[in-house]
Amino acid sequence: MTVADAPEVRAAQRRIISTINTSGRLNADGLALWREVNCGEWKATAADISRDLDLLQVPHKIVTAFRFPLASSYSKALREGEEVRILRSDLLHLFPWMPSLEQTVADIPADAPRWDFTVFQPRADGMAVAVMRLSAEWPSWSRKQARAARLVCAECDHDLRDNDEERAPYDIRLPERPGRRRLVCGKCCNDGLDEMERLAAAAGTPS
């Protein structure tokens, strides 16, 4: 019996194919499978998926990623989860187990969204770049879901996912709430320059 014919490997193959078909997200960076923290009672956890991928010898990693809060939830904080991610260059290890995936990957547009949602953070000593740890499906969220995840401009309600260079997302925090991320488009915050000057003045350093 070969490794590929082993019952546990075939079982892992069936589970992975089912999971990808129901909740897989493909983009320019690769394939992602998100699971909410403590979801094991209802579905396979990220660790369960990882064990199956190990059996199939598919390279992958698990990262922390967040989704928008549910409308019915008391807490409006983003939902924490774990996302199993397979780099696009590593998907070839998955093709023998799921041949139909190969053409789907080949058809991904060159300008397809990627995993990262990048924001600019004005600081007293200059502009920093940060990445919000969102689940890979963030580009397809409805406007209502994006608003719940605070991905629209806090000033003009512009959807910050549209890749408009003039309306890039800046993290402009309220002085009374410095620990809470607040995204504003470039047009509403002068591309973060005013905030850099304010922070530099508060720190007593030249901007």
Tab-separated table of C-alpha atoms in Angstrom:
chain	number	residue	atom	x	y	z
A	1	MET	CA	0.000	0.000	0.000
A	2	THR	CA	1.391	3.419	-0.960
A	3	VAL	CA	1.130	6.450	1.279
A	4	ALA	CA	-1.501	7.936	-1.055
A	5	ASP	CA	-3.611	4.768	-0.685
A	6	ALA	CA	-3.513	4.759	3.121
A	7	PRO	CA	-7.042	5.071	4.596
A	8	GLU	CA	-6.097	8.004	6.811
A	9	VAL	CA	-4.636	9.891	3.839
A	10	ARG	CA	-7.729	9.293	1.713
A	11	ALA	CA	-9.898	10.453	4.599
A	12	ALA	CA	-7.790	13.609	4.903
A	13	GLN	CA	-8.157	14.190	1.171
A	14	ARG	CA	-11.948	13.972	1.385
A	15	ARG	CA	-12.080	16.363	4.320
A	16	ILE	CA	-9.772	18.903	2.703
A	17	ILE	CA	-11.679	18.904	-0.588
A	18	SER	CA	-14.966	19.383	1.261
A	19	THR	CA	-13.532	22.186	3.397
A	20	ILE	CA	-12.055	24.013	0.406
A	21	ASN	CA	-15.303	23.739	-1.535
A	22	THR	CA	-17.352	25.146	1.332
A	23	SER	CA	-15.077	27.793	2.835
A	24	GLY	CA	-11.881	28.163	0.809
A	25	ARG	CA	-10.828	31.608	-0.404
A	26	LEU	CA	-8.467	31.972	-3.362
A	27	ASN	CA	-6.694	35.196	-4.229
A	28	ALA	CA	-3.436	36.399	-5.745
A	29	ASP	CA	-1.464	35.222	-2.693
A	30	GLY	CA	-2.915	31.712	-2.427
A	31	LEU	CA	-5.632	29.773	-0.621
A	32	ALA	CA	-7.013	30.584	2.834
A	33	LEU	CA	-9.371	28.749	5.201
A	34	TRP	CA	-10.694	30.746	8.181
A	35	ARG	CA	-11.972	29.328	11.438
A	36	GLU	CA	-13.330	31.247	14.404
A	37	VAL	CA	-11.576	30.618	17.707
A	38	ASN	CA	-13.181	27.758	19.680
A	39	CYS	CA	-15.268	26.541	16.719
A	40	GLY	CA	-14.326	22.896	17.229
A	41	GLU	CA	-17.740	21.820	18.450
A	42	TRP	CA	-19.277	22.769	15.104
A	43	LYS	CA	-16.565	22.301	12.475
A	44	ALA	CA	-12.944	21.392	11.919
A	45	THR	CA	-10.563	23.792	13.650
A	46	ALA	CA	-7.509	25.341	12.017
A	47	ALA	CA	-5.428	22.718	13.846
A	48	ASP	CA	-7.606	19.919	12.387
A	49	ILE	CA	-7.157	21.321	8.881
A	50	SER	CA	-3.433	21.670	9.481
A	51	ARG	CA	-3.137	17.997	10.471
A	52	ASP	CA	-4.889	16.926	7.276
A	53	LEU	CA	-2.615	19.120	5.175
A	54	ASP	CA	0.390	17.603	6.942
A	55	LEU	CA	-0.832	14.143	5.959
A	56	LEU	CA	-1.148	15.329	2.365
A	57	GLN	CA	2.295	16.981	2.603
A	58	VAL	CA	1.001	20.419	1.647
A	59	PRO	CA	3.077	23.323	3.069
A	60	HIS	CA	0.964	25.871	4.963
A	61	LYS	CA	0.879	28.172	7.979
A	62	ILE	CA	-1.700	29.292	10.536
A	63	VAL	CA	-2.125	33.016	11.199
A	64	THR	CA	-4.415	35.083	13.411
A	65	ALA	CA	-7.077	36.851	11.350
A	66	PHE	CA	-10.244	38.790	12.146
A	67	ARG	CA	-13.731	39.066	10.656
A	68	PHE	CA	-16.434	41.693	11.079
A	69	PRO	CA	-18.618	41.372	14.207
A	70	LEU	CA	-21.999	39.710	13.814
A	71	ALA	CA	-24.947	42.096	13.839
A	72	SER	CA	-26.568	40.031	16.592
A	73	SER	CA	-23.551	40.051	18.899
A	74	TYR	CA	-23.451	42.227	22.001
A	75	SER	CA	-19.779	42.966	21.498
A	76	LYS	CA	-18.888	44.960	18.399
A	77	ALA	CA	-15.269	43.881	18.460
A	78	LEU	CA	-13.923	42.049	15.422
A	79	ARG	CA	-14.190	38.279	15.692
A	80	GLU	CA	-10.847	36.623	16.243
A	81	GLY	CA	-10.041	33.553	14.227
A	82	GLU	CA	-7.240	31.444	12.819
A	83	GLU	CA	-6.654	31.178	9.114
A	84	VAL	CA	-4.845	28.330	7.426
A	85	ARG	CA	-2.966	29.796	4.459
A	86	ILE	CA	-1.284	28.021	1.568
A	87	LEU	CA	0.976	30.182	-0.576
A	88	ARG	CA	0.138	30.209	-4.267
A	89	SER	CA	3.559	28.744	-5.042
A	90	ASP	CA	2.789	25.827	-2.695
A	91	LEU	CA	-0.627	25.004	-4.148
A	92	LEU	CA	1.019	22.633	-6.624
A	93	HIS	CA	1.353	20.225	-3.669
A	94	LEU	CA	-2.432	20.279	-3.362
A	95	PHE	CA	-3.226	19.714	-7.061
A	96	PRO	CA	-2.647	15.917	-6.972
A	97	TRP	CA	-5.321	15.663	-4.269
A	98	MET	CA	-7.686	18.158	-5.879
A	99	PRO	CA	-6.966	18.340	-9.648
A	100	SER	CA	-9.923	20.659	-10.353
A	101	LEU	CA	-8.181	23.386	-8.343
A	102	GLU	CA	-5.306	23.758	-10.816
A	103	GLN	CA	-7.317	25.501	-13.547
A	104	THR	CA	-9.118	27.663	-11.003
A	105	VAL	CA	-5.779	28.924	-9.704
A	106	ALA	CA	-4.530	29.516	-13.246
A	107	ASP	CA	-7.571	31.712	-13.923
A	108	ILE	CA	-6.959	34.079	-10.978
A	109	PRO	CA	-6.603	37.607	-12.439
A	110	ALA	CA	-3.227	39.271	-12.084
A	111	ASP	CA	-4.833	42.201	-10.226
A	112	ALA	CA	-6.802	40.010	-7.822
A	113	PRO	CA	-6.883	41.096	-4.153
A	114	ARG	CA	-4.237	39.813	-1.763
A	115	TRP	CA	-4.322	38.770	1.878
A	116	ASP	CA	-3.132	42.034	3.401
A	117	PHE	CA	-5.158	45.186	4.035
A	118	THR	CA	-2.556	47.952	4.344
A	119	VAL	CA	-3.076	51.173	6.292
A	120	PHE	CA	-0.855	54.208	6.889
A	121	GLN	CA	-0.140	55.302	10.450
A	122	PRO	CA	0.985	58.920	11.031
A	123	ARG	CA	3.537	59.173	13.824
A	124	ALA	CA	5.527	61.978	15.364
A	125	ASP	CA	8.658	60.783	13.571
A	126	GLY	CA	7.073	60.044	10.194
A	127	MET	CA	4.626	57.802	8.372
A	128	ALA	CA	4.507	54.092	9.155
A	129	VAL	CA	2.845	51.283	7.207
A	130	ALA	CA	0.815	48.624	8.995
A	131	VAL	CA	-1.207	45.579	7.951
A	132	MET	CA	-4.611	44.806	9.418
A	133	ARG	CA	-4.916	41.099	10.178
A	134	LEU	CA	-8.187	40.379	8.370
A	135	SER	CA	-9.501	37.106	7.003
A	136	ALA	CA	-8.754	36.637	3.303
A	137	GLU	CA	-12.353	37.268	2.284
A	138	TRP	CA	-12.278	40.952	3.303
A	139	PRO	CA	-12.554	42.260	-0.298
A	140	SER	CA	-15.924	40.535	-0.767
A	141	TRP	CA	-17.589	41.747	2.420
A	142	SER	CA	-20.763	43.732	1.914
A	143	ARG	CA	-20.628	47.452	2.636
A	144	LYS	CA	-22.538	46.836	5.862
A	145	GLN	CA	-19.991	44.226	6.920
A	146	ALA	CA	-17.103	46.503	5.953
A	147	ARG	CA	-18.617	49.302	8.017
A	148	ALA	CA	-18.924	46.965	10.998
A	149	ALA	CA	-15.236	46.124	10.560
A	150	ARG	CA	-14.478	49.877	10.379
A	151	LEU	CA	-13.139	49.663	6.828
A	152	VAL	CA	-14.981	52.802	5.724
A	153	CYS	CA	-13.818	56.371	6.293
A	154	ALA	CA	-14.900	57.570	9.724
A	155	GLU	CA	-15.434	61.061	8.276
A	156	CYS	CA	-17.119	60.619	4.880
A	157	ASP	CA	-18.104	56.912	4.896
A	158	HIS	CA	-16.036	56.170	1.769
A	159	ASP	CA	-15.307	52.463	1.297
A	160	LEU	CA	-11.564	52.183	1.872
A	161	ARG	CA	-11.271	48.890	0.008
A	162	ASP	CA	-11.508	50.428	-3.463
A	163	ASN	CA	-7.741	51.047	-3.969
A	164	ASP	CA	-8.202	54.756	-4.763
A	165	GLU	CA	-4.758	56.298	-4.182
A	166	GLU	CA	-6.319	59.647	-3.270
A	167	ARG	CA	-8.438	57.941	-0.605
A	168	ALA	CA	-5.901	55.536	0.896
A	169	PRO	CA	-6.685	54.477	4.491
A	170	TYR	CA	-4.964	56.354	7.316
A	171	ASP	CA	-5.186	55.429	10.980
A	172	ILE	CA	-6.177	58.765	12.548
A	173	ARG	CA	-6.988	58.162	16.200
A	174	LEU	CA	-8.980	60.477	18.394
A	175	PRO	CA	-6.819	62.065	21.137
A	176	GLU	CA	-9.275	60.871	23.777
A	177	ARG	CA	-9.161	57.288	22.390
A	178	PRO	CA	-5.533	56.716	21.318
A	179	GLY	CA	-5.809	52.949	21.618
A	180	ARG	CA	-8.664	52.525	19.137
A	181	ARG	CA	-7.959	52.298	15.415
A	182	ARG	CA	-9.923	54.840	13.389
A	183	LEU	CA	-9.555	54.770	9.609
A	184	VAL	CA	-9.955	57.935	7.544
A	185	CYS	CA	-9.432	58.399	3.812
A	186	GLY	CA	-6.598	60.565	2.517
A	187	LYS	CA	-8.942	63.294	1.302
A	188	CYS	CA	-10.442	63.736	4.759
A	189	CYS	CA	-7.129	63.804	6.649
A	190	ASN	CA	-4.766	65.582	4.247
A	191	ASP	CA	-2.966	62.288	3.710
A	192	GLY	CA	-2.129	62.096	7.388
A	193	LEU	CA	0.129	65.180	7.341
A	194	ASP	CA	-1.971	67.165	9.803
A	195	GLU	CA	-1.949	64.253	12.245
A	196	MET	CA	1.830	63.878	11.954
A	197	GLU	CA	2.213	67.573	12.810
A	198	ARG	CA	-0.140	67.267	15.781
A	199	LEU	CA	1.707	64.237	17.140
A	200	ALA	CA	5.083	65.886	16.607
A	201	ALA	CA	3.914	69.021	18.453
A	202	ALA	CA	2.561	66.917	21.312
A	203	ALA	CA	5.867	65.063	21.523
A	204	GLY	CA	7.865	68.299	21.307
A	205	THR	CA	9.730	67.182	18.189
A	206	PRO	CA	9.897	68.913	14.781
A	207	SER	CA	7.655	67.323	12.095
